[in-house]
Short mmCIF file of C-alpha atoms in Angstrom, two decimals:
data_model
loop_
_atom_site.label_atom_id
_atom_site.label_comp_id
_atom_site.label_asym_id
_atom_site.label_seq_id
_atom_site.Cartn_x
_atom_site.Cartn_y
_atom_site.Cartn_z
CA GLY W 144 -145.00 83.52 -12.91
CA VAL W 145 -145.54 80.13 -11.36
CA ILE W 146 -148.15 77.98 -13.10
CA THR W 147 -150.43 75.52 -11.37
CA GLU W 148 -150.32 71.74 -11.82
CA ALA W 149 -153.56 71.93 -13.79
CA GLU W 150 -152.07 74.53 -16.13
CA ALA W 151 -148.91 72.43 -16.53
CA ALA W 152 -151.00 69.37 -17.37
CA ALA W 153 -152.92 71.37 -19.96
CA LEU W 154 -149.67 72.49 -21.60
CA ALA W 155 -148.14 68.98 -21.64
CA PRO W 156 -148.35 67.15 -24.97
CA ASP W 157 -151.09 64.58 -25.38
CA ALA W 158 -149.49 61.17 -24.92
CA ASN W 159 -151.69 59.75 -27.67
CA GLN W 160 -151.10 62.53 -30.19
CA LEU W 161 -148.70 61.85 -33.07
CA ARG W 162 -146.24 64.57 -33.99
CA VAL W 163 -144.92 64.74 -37.56
CA PHE W 164 -141.24 65.32 -38.25
CA TRP W 165 -138.48 64.62 -40.77
CA LYS W 166 -135.56 62.29 -40.08
CA ASP W 167 -134.27 60.85 -43.36
CA GLY W 168 -137.96 60.53 -44.26
CA ILE W 169 -141.43 61.40 -42.98
CA ARG W 170 -142.03 60.08 -39.47
CA PHE W 171 -144.78 60.15 -36.87
CA ALA W 172 -144.30 59.55 -33.14
CA THR W 173 -145.95 60.12 -29.78
CA ALA W 174 -144.14 62.23 -27.21
CA ASP W 175 -143.00 59.15 -25.28
CA GLU W 176 -142.14 57.32 -28.54
CA ALA W 177 -144.26 54.36 -27.47
CA PHE W 178 -145.84 54.56 -30.91
CA SER W 179 -144.06 55.56 -34.11
CA LEU W 180 -144.58 55.27 -37.85
CA ARG W 181 -142.31 55.86 -40.80
CA LEU W 182 -143.27 56.17 -44.46
CA LEU W 183 -140.98 54.06 -46.62
CA GLY W 184 -140.17 54.25 -50.31
CA ARG W 185 -137.42 54.25 -52.93
CA LEU W 186 -137.12 54.91 -56.65
CA HIS W 187 -134.13 53.55 -58.60
CA ASN W 188 -134.33 54.49 -62.29
CA ASP W 189 -131.59 52.81 -64.37
CA TRP W 190 -130.27 53.68 -67.83
CA THR W 191 -128.04 51.04 -69.44
CA ALA W 192 -126.00 50.47 -72.60
CA ALA W 193 -124.16 47.15 -73.10
CA PHE W 194 -121.71 46.28 -75.90
CA SER W 195 -120.73 42.63 -76.32
CA SER W 196 -117.94 40.99 -78.31
CA ASP W 197 -118.69 38.78 -81.33
CA SER W 198 -117.60 35.65 -79.48
CA LEU W 199 -119.92 36.41 -76.55
CA GLN W 200 -122.84 36.94 -78.93
CA ALA W 201 -122.12 33.61 -80.57
CA ASP W 202 -122.12 31.75 -77.23
CA TYR W 203 -125.14 33.46 -75.63
CA PRO W 204 -128.36 33.74 -77.70
CA GLY W 205 -130.20 36.97 -77.06
CA VAL W 206 -127.03 39.04 -76.65
CA SER W 207 -126.38 41.54 -79.44
CA ASP W 208 -123.50 43.88 -80.21
CA SER W 209 -125.36 46.73 -78.49
CA ASP W 210 -128.23 46.42 -76.03
CA THR W 211 -129.68 49.61 -74.57
CA GLY W 212 -132.65 50.58 -72.46
CA VAL W 213 -134.16 51.97 -69.29
CA ASN W 214 -136.05 50.46 -66.38
CA PHE W 215 -136.99 50.97 -62.76
CA ARG W 216 -134.72 48.65 -60.80
CA ARG W 217 -136.78 49.35 -57.68
CA ALA W 218 -140.04 51.19 -57.04
CA ARG W 219 -141.03 50.57 -53.44
CA ILE W 220 -143.54 51.90 -50.99
CA GLY W 221 -144.25 50.81 -47.45
CA ILE W 222 -144.62 51.63 -43.80
CA GLY W 223 -142.87 50.59 -40.59
CA GLY W 224 -142.99 51.45 -36.95
CA THR W 225 -143.21 50.62 -33.26
CA ILE W 226 -146.25 49.73 -31.15
CA TYR W 227 -146.25 49.92 -27.33
CA HIS W 228 -142.46 50.40 -27.24
CA SER W 229 -141.61 46.73 -27.79
CA VAL W 230 -143.43 45.52 -30.94
CA VAL W 231 -141.96 46.53 -34.30
CA PHE W 232 -143.25 45.93 -37.81
CA LYS W 233 -142.44 46.67 -41.43
CA ALA W 234 -144.39 46.19 -44.66
CA ASP W 235 -142.39 47.12 -47.77
CA TYR W 236 -143.51 46.24 -51.32
CA ASP W 237 -141.75 46.59 -54.67
CA PHE W 238 -143.78 47.43 -57.80
CA ALA W 239 -140.82 47.55 -60.22
CA GLY W 240 -141.70 44.24 -61.86
CA GLY W 241 -145.34 45.17 -62.44
CA ASP W 242 -146.74 43.54 -59.29
CA ALA W 243 -146.44 44.04 -55.53
CA ASP W 244 -143.53 41.76 -54.62
CA PHE W 245 -142.87 41.34 -50.90
CA LYS W 246 -139.60 42.79 -49.61
CA ASP W 247 -139.28 43.31 -45.84
CA VAL W 248 -142.62 42.23 -44.39
CA TYR W 249 -142.28 41.24 -40.74
CA VAL W 250 -143.19 41.74 -37.07
CA GLY W 251 -140.88 41.48 -34.09
CA LEU W 252 -139.98 42.22 -30.49
CA VAL W 253 -137.10 44.46 -29.41
CA ASP W 254 -135.19 44.88 -26.14
CA VAL W 255 -135.78 41.25 -25.20
CA PRO W 256 -133.44 40.33 -22.30
CA TRP W 257 -130.34 38.39 -23.42
CA VAL W 258 -131.77 37.82 -26.90
CA GLY W 259 -132.03 41.43 -28.09
CA SER W 260 -134.56 41.19 -30.90
CA VAL W 261 -136.84 38.50 -32.30
CA THR W 262 -138.08 38.95 -35.89
CA VAL W 263 -140.65 36.81 -37.72
CA GLY W 264 -141.68 37.18 -41.36
CA HIS W 265 -140.02 37.85 -44.72
CA PHE W 266 -136.61 39.53 -44.54
CA LYS W 267 -132.94 38.99 -45.35
CA GLU W 268 -131.08 36.04 -43.92
CA PRO W 269 -128.02 37.19 -41.89
CA PHE W 270 -125.45 36.33 -44.54
CA SER W 271 -122.87 38.62 -46.24
CA LEU W 272 -122.07 42.24 -45.43
CA GLU W 273 -122.86 43.35 -48.99
CA GLU W 274 -126.16 41.48 -49.05
CA ILE W 275 -127.48 42.92 -45.80
CA ILE W 276 -126.64 46.54 -46.70
CA SER W 277 -129.74 48.35 -47.99
CA SER W 278 -129.87 48.84 -51.76
CA ASN W 279 -130.23 52.55 -50.99
CA HIS W 280 -126.71 52.56 -49.51
CA LEU W 281 -124.77 50.20 -51.79
CA SER W 282 -121.55 51.62 -53.19
CA PHE W 283 -122.23 50.22 -56.69
CA LEU W 284 -125.42 49.79 -58.70
CA GLU W 285 -125.33 46.04 -58.15
CA ARG W 286 -123.86 43.76 -55.51
CA GLY W 287 -120.72 41.80 -56.42
CA LEU W 288 -120.83 38.62 -58.50
CA PRO W 289 -120.45 36.13 -55.60
CA ASN W 290 -123.56 37.47 -53.87
CA VAL W 291 -125.44 35.03 -56.10
CA PHE W 292 -124.69 32.54 -53.30
CA ALA W 293 -126.52 34.64 -50.67
CA ALA W 294 -130.13 33.57 -50.15
CA SER W 295 -131.26 37.18 -49.53
CA ARG W 296 -134.89 37.32 -48.34
CA ASN W 297 -136.85 34.32 -47.11
CA ASN W 298 -139.63 33.60 -44.62
CA GLY W 299 -138.33 32.78 -41.17
CA ILE W 300 -137.51 33.70 -37.58
CA MET W 301 -134.30 35.38 -36.41
CA LEU W 302 -132.65 36.33 -33.11
CA ALA W 303 -130.14 39.20 -33.15
CA ASN W 304 -128.25 41.37 -30.70
CA ALA W 305 -125.19 43.56 -30.14
CA ALA W 306 -122.69 43.19 -27.31
CA ALA W 307 -119.50 44.71 -25.87
CA GLY W 308 -120.73 48.26 -26.36
CA GLU W 309 -121.89 47.41 -29.91
CA ARG W 310 -118.38 46.30 -30.86
CA VAL W 311 -119.79 42.81 -31.52
CA THR W 312 -123.02 41.78 -33.27
CA TRP W 313 -124.57 38.38 -33.86
CA ALA W 314 -127.66 37.04 -35.62
CA ILE W 315 -129.01 33.55 -36.20
CA GLY W 316 -132.22 32.34 -37.80
CA GLY W 317 -134.13 29.53 -39.40
CA PHE W 318 -135.73 30.17 -42.80
CA ARG W 319 -137.94 28.52 -45.41
CA ASP W 320 -137.20 29.29 -49.07
CA SER W 321 -140.07 31.46 -50.33
CA ASP W 322 -141.16 33.21 -53.52
CA ASP W 323 -141.68 36.90 -54.28
CA PHE W 324 -144.90 36.85 -52.25
CA ALA W 325 -143.26 35.20 -49.21
CA ASN W 326 -144.92 31.85 -49.90
CA GLY W 327 -143.05 28.61 -49.38
CA PHE W 328 -144.95 25.35 -49.11
CA GLY W 329 -144.59 21.92 -50.66
CA ALA W 330 -142.98 18.52 -50.51
CA ASP W 331 -139.44 19.86 -50.83
CA SER W 332 -137.30 20.44 -47.72
CA ALA W 333 -135.90 23.90 -48.55
CA TYR W 334 -135.05 25.07 -45.01
CA ASN W 335 -131.97 27.10 -44.09
CA LEU W 336 -130.10 27.67 -40.82
CA THR W 337 -128.09 30.88 -41.17
CA GLY W 338 -125.93 32.92 -38.79
CA ARG W 339 -123.51 35.84 -38.83
CA VAL W 340 -121.14 37.39 -36.29
CA THR W 341 -119.18 40.66 -36.65
CA GLY W 342 -116.56 42.52 -34.63
CA LEU W 343 -114.96 45.96 -34.54
CA PRO W 344 -111.34 45.56 -33.44
CA VAL W 345 -110.81 49.24 -34.32
CA TYR W 346 -113.41 52.01 -33.95
CA ARG W 347 -112.36 55.64 -33.50
CA ASP W 348 -113.59 59.16 -34.22
CA GLU W 349 -117.26 58.08 -34.36
CA GLY W 350 -116.49 55.56 -37.10
CA GLN W 351 -114.26 57.71 -39.32
CA VAL W 352 -111.54 55.17 -38.56
CA LEU W 353 -112.57 51.53 -38.19
CA ALA W 354 -111.78 47.92 -38.99
CA HIS W 355 -114.65 45.47 -39.45
CA LEU W 356 -114.44 41.68 -39.45
CA GLY W 357 -117.27 39.23 -39.94
CA LEU W 358 -118.12 35.62 -40.67
CA ALA W 359 -121.39 34.13 -41.95
CA TYR W 360 -122.41 30.49 -42.33
CA SER W 361 -125.51 28.84 -43.73
CA HIS W 362 -126.58 25.23 -43.97
CA GLN W 363 -129.34 24.64 -46.49
CA PHE W 364 -131.26 21.44 -45.83
CA ARG W 365 -132.26 19.68 -49.03
CA ASN W 366 -133.63 16.24 -49.89
CA ASP W 367 -133.18 15.40 -53.57
CA ASP W 368 -133.90 19.07 -54.35
CA GLU W 369 -132.36 21.09 -57.18
CA VAL W 370 -129.88 23.88 -56.45
CA ARG W 371 -128.62 26.32 -59.07
CA TYR W 372 -126.43 29.44 -59.17
CA ARG W 373 -126.19 31.76 -62.18
CA ALA W 374 -125.32 35.42 -62.64
CA ARG W 375 -125.29 38.39 -64.99
CA PRO W 376 -122.19 40.66 -65.18
CA GLU W 377 -123.24 43.01 -62.33
CA SER W 378 -125.97 44.58 -64.44
CA ALA W 379 -129.58 43.59 -63.83
CA SER W 380 -130.46 44.82 -67.33
CA PHE W 381 -127.94 42.65 -69.19
CA PRO W 382 -129.88 40.20 -71.40
CA ALA W 383 -128.08 36.97 -70.38
CA ARG W 384 -126.63 35.18 -67.39
CA LEU W 385 -123.02 34.54 -68.33
CA VAL W 386 -122.25 31.81 -65.77
CA ASP W 387 -124.61 29.02 -64.81
CA SER W 388 -123.97 26.03 -62.60
CA GLY W 389 -126.92 24.18 -64.07
CA ALA W 390 -129.39 22.38 -61.84
CA VAL W 391 -127.74 19.97 -59.39
CA VAL W 392 -129.83 17.57 -57.32
CA ALA W 393 -128.56 17.81 -53.76
CA ASP W 394 -129.10 16.62 -50.20
CA GLY W 395 -127.68 19.83 -48.75
CA VAL W 396 -125.55 22.92 -49.27
CA ASP W 397 -123.03 24.59 -46.94
CA LEU W 398 -122.01 28.21 -47.45
CA LEU W 399 -119.24 30.14 -45.68
CA ALA W 400 -118.45 33.85 -46.16
CA PRO W 401 -115.71 35.74 -44.29
CA GLU W 402 -115.87 39.53 -44.68
CA ALA W 403 -113.61 42.49 -43.91
CA ALA W 404 -113.74 46.26 -44.27
CA VAL W 405 -111.53 49.20 -43.34
CA VAL W 406 -112.42 52.89 -43.19
CA TRP W 407 -109.70 55.51 -42.87
CA GLY W 408 -111.38 58.87 -43.27
CA PRO W 409 -112.52 59.24 -46.90
CA LEU W 410 -110.82 55.96 -47.94
CA SER W 411 -112.67 52.66 -47.62
CA LEU W 412 -111.73 49.07 -48.48
CA GLN W 413 -114.13 46.11 -48.44
CA ALA W 414 -113.83 42.44 -49.40
CA GLU W 415 -115.71 39.15 -49.06
CA TYR W 416 -115.00 35.54 -50.03
CA PHE W 417 -117.78 32.99 -50.61
CA GLN W 418 -117.25 29.22 -50.50
CA THR W 419 -120.02 26.76 -51.36
CA TRP W 420 -120.04 23.00 -50.78
CA VAL W 421 -122.85 21.07 -52.49
CA ASP W 422 -123.74 17.56 -51.29
CA ALA W 423 -124.88 16.13 -54.62
CA THR W 424 -127.03 13.00 -54.67
CA ALA W 425 -125.02 11.60 -57.59
CA GLY W 426 -121.57 12.16 -59.03
CA ASP W 427 -118.95 14.53 -57.66
CA ASP W 428 -119.82 17.13 -55.03
CA PRO W 429 -119.33 20.60 -56.58
CA ARG W 430 -117.13 23.15 -54.79
CA TRP W 431 -117.91 26.63 -56.03
CA HIS W 432 -116.53 29.96 -54.91
CA GLY W 433 -116.33 33.68 -55.59
CA TYR W 434 -114.94 36.87 -54.11
CA TYR W 435 -114.82 40.62 -54.55
CA VAL W 436 -112.60 43.42 -53.31
CA TYR W 437 -113.18 47.13 -53.75
CA ALA W 438 -111.91 50.54 -52.78
CA SER W 439 -113.79 53.83 -52.53
CA TYR W 440 -112.66 57.37 -51.87
CA PHE W 441 -114.74 60.48 -51.09
CA LEU W 442 -113.29 63.40 -53.02
CA THR W 443 -115.25 65.76 -50.76
CA GLY W 444 -113.90 64.31 -47.50
CA GLU W 445 -116.83 62.31 -46.12
CA SER W 446 -116.55 58.83 -44.58
CA ARG W 447 -118.81 55.82 -44.98
CA THR W 448 -121.37 55.63 -42.18
CA TYR W 449 -121.25 52.48 -40.04
CA GLU W 450 -124.22 51.17 -38.04
CA THR W 451 -122.72 49.53 -34.97
CA ASP W 452 -125.93 47.85 -33.82
CA GLU W 453 -126.12 45.77 -37.02
CA GLY W 454 -122.51 45.56 -38.21
CA ILE W 455 -123.23 47.11 -41.63
CA PHE W 456 -122.67 50.34 -43.54
CA GLY W 457 -125.49 52.86 -43.89
CA ARG W 458 -126.53 56.17 -45.37
CA THR W 459 -123.98 58.64 -46.73
CA ARG W 460 -124.39 62.14 -45.31
CA PRO W 461 -122.72 64.89 -47.33
CA ALA W 462 -120.76 67.50 -45.43
CA ARG W 463 -122.65 70.08 -47.52
CA ASN W 464 -125.87 69.15 -49.29
CA PHE W 465 -126.21 70.18 -52.92
CA ALA W 466 -127.87 73.58 -53.38
CA LEU W 467 -128.51 75.55 -56.55
CA ASP W 468 -127.10 78.70 -54.95
CA GLY W 469 -123.67 77.08 -54.88
CA SER W 470 -123.43 76.77 -51.09
CA GLY W 471 -122.92 73.02 -51.35
CA TRP W 472 -122.13 70.36 -53.95
CA GLY W 473 -123.01 67.18 -52.07
CA ALA W 474 -120.65 64.22 -51.64
CA TRP W 475 -118.58 62.85 -54.54
CA GLU W 476 -117.16 59.32 -54.39
CA VAL W 477 -114.96 57.35 -56.81
CA LEU W 478 -114.80 53.55 -56.69
CA LEU W 479 -113.07 50.50 -58.15
CA ARG W 480 -114.10 46.85 -57.74
CA TYR W 481 -112.84 43.48 -58.94
CA SER W 482 -115.06 40.43 -58.53
CA ASN W 483 -114.88 36.78 -59.54
CA LEU W 484 -117.42 33.97 -59.72
CA ASP W 485 -116.73 30.32 -60.54
CA VAL W 486 -119.82 28.09 -60.71
CA GLU W 487 -119.11 26.27 -63.94
CA GLN W 488 -118.44 22.58 -63.54
CA GLU W 489 -116.21 22.76 -66.62
CA GLY W 490 -114.04 25.38 -64.90
CA ASN W 491 -115.23 28.48 -66.77
CA GLU W 492 -115.72 31.61 -64.71
CA LEU W 493 -116.72 35.26 -64.88
CA ASP W 494 -114.52 38.19 -63.88
CA ASP W 495 -115.78 41.75 -63.57
CA VAL W 496 -113.95 45.06 -63.20
CA THR W 497 -116.22 47.95 -62.24
CA VAL W 498 -115.38 51.66 -62.06
CA GLY W 499 -117.90 53.87 -60.28
CA LEU W 500 -118.71 57.51 -59.59
CA ASN W 501 -121.38 58.50 -57.05
CA TRP W 502 -122.88 61.93 -56.47
CA GLN W 503 -124.83 62.05 -53.20
CA LEU W 504 -126.83 65.28 -53.45
CA ASN W 505 -128.19 64.93 -49.90
CA PRO W 506 -128.94 62.02 -47.55
CA ASN W 507 -131.98 61.01 -49.65
CA ALA W 508 -130.95 61.58 -53.30
CA ARG W 509 -128.11 60.16 -55.36
CA VAL W 510 -126.87 59.81 -58.95
CA MET W 511 -124.64 56.80 -59.71
CA ALA W 512 -122.56 55.87 -62.76
CA ASN W 513 -120.84 52.49 -63.33
CA TYR W 514 -118.67 51.08 -66.09
CA VAL W 515 -118.49 47.27 -65.97
CA HIS W 516 -116.09 45.11 -67.98
CA GLY W 517 -117.20 41.49 -67.75
CA ASP W 518 -115.00 38.73 -69.12
CA VAL W 519 -116.10 35.10 -69.48
CA ASP W 520 -113.22 32.64 -69.48
CA GLY W 521 -113.23 30.75 -72.76
CA SER W 522 -115.84 32.97 -74.41
CA GLY W 523 -115.87 36.77 -74.75
CA ASN W 524 -116.52 40.01 -72.92
CA ALA W 525 -119.11 42.72 -72.38
CA ASN W 526 -118.67 46.42 -71.70
CA ILE W 527 -121.58 47.99 -69.83
CA LEU W 528 -122.32 51.63 -69.07
CA GLN W 529 -125.11 52.28 -66.57
CA MET W 530 -126.52 55.17 -64.57
CA ARG W 531 -129.00 55.30 -61.73
CA PHE W 532 -131.14 58.24 -60.60
CA GLN W 533 -132.12 57.40 -57.06
#
């Protein structure tokens, strides 16, 4: 029968009551979604075995013929959410190194007219497709060699928005270099102005066919401050950095990074080039660069997921989640990457070839395996086998 207004009001959900539900994690939200919370966390347990040539051992103290071990690459816990529709926040901490390092710790406003969003705190500078992608959704265990140029997280303020039906995104921000606890204060002038713009000239079938283009630029203001770039062979566990620019006293650094990606069903291609110009206070001005290119293919037919509002790739969703009863085997992906980094003033450089296999059991669990062959020009090479249980 017909119910009265009083009865309808009694049946309506309490606007202040949080409901609990699952959406790629545990979430809480009011009926009108004015308030929401999400529990955050990730566990990345790595197992690594590295075998180095005699010549590499001779040139790099601490490297042996076989180095093996295990570690937690990441062990994070945090919380994020929305308050009164328009205020957002996130507080994410990583305990993998034995203390509570800051990761994304920020507050912001969303749906700001013309601007889109305003974010203040500790988070990633808008530079490099590979750098901005969450570590939960990277195709390989580690980002490519040239990502050593990307500043990653710093303390700052950023404006960001999407336009043209989310076929275009842009972000720009000012940042202060900061440590693992988001602190940055002193006599140095380590401030960065960083921006990124992306476009989707092709986007069909809800992203199963797309072409992505992007460009990022950063000017790092320095005043007789040291800058330095060095890298391991795409393995965080490897005992030595195989290329090292050394410390260069500079008055500024300019970085430019064009990026491109193509998705055609289960096939994906991605590449970035990084160019760095250092304004040294004495001597020649170094010009360093690096690049990577890789291909991936889903044997089980899935496609990489693209987030149009940010211009990045996101979470893989298997067509059939793994189940012990045999009803599904998850998503299986094979990968191949070549990357190069040249930061040696003498001209030496590091080249990596990485072969990967990913098993995505479901949207929240993954097993990854990488084989990395790293070759140092003028020295030797390392062969690295690593697995991640995520």
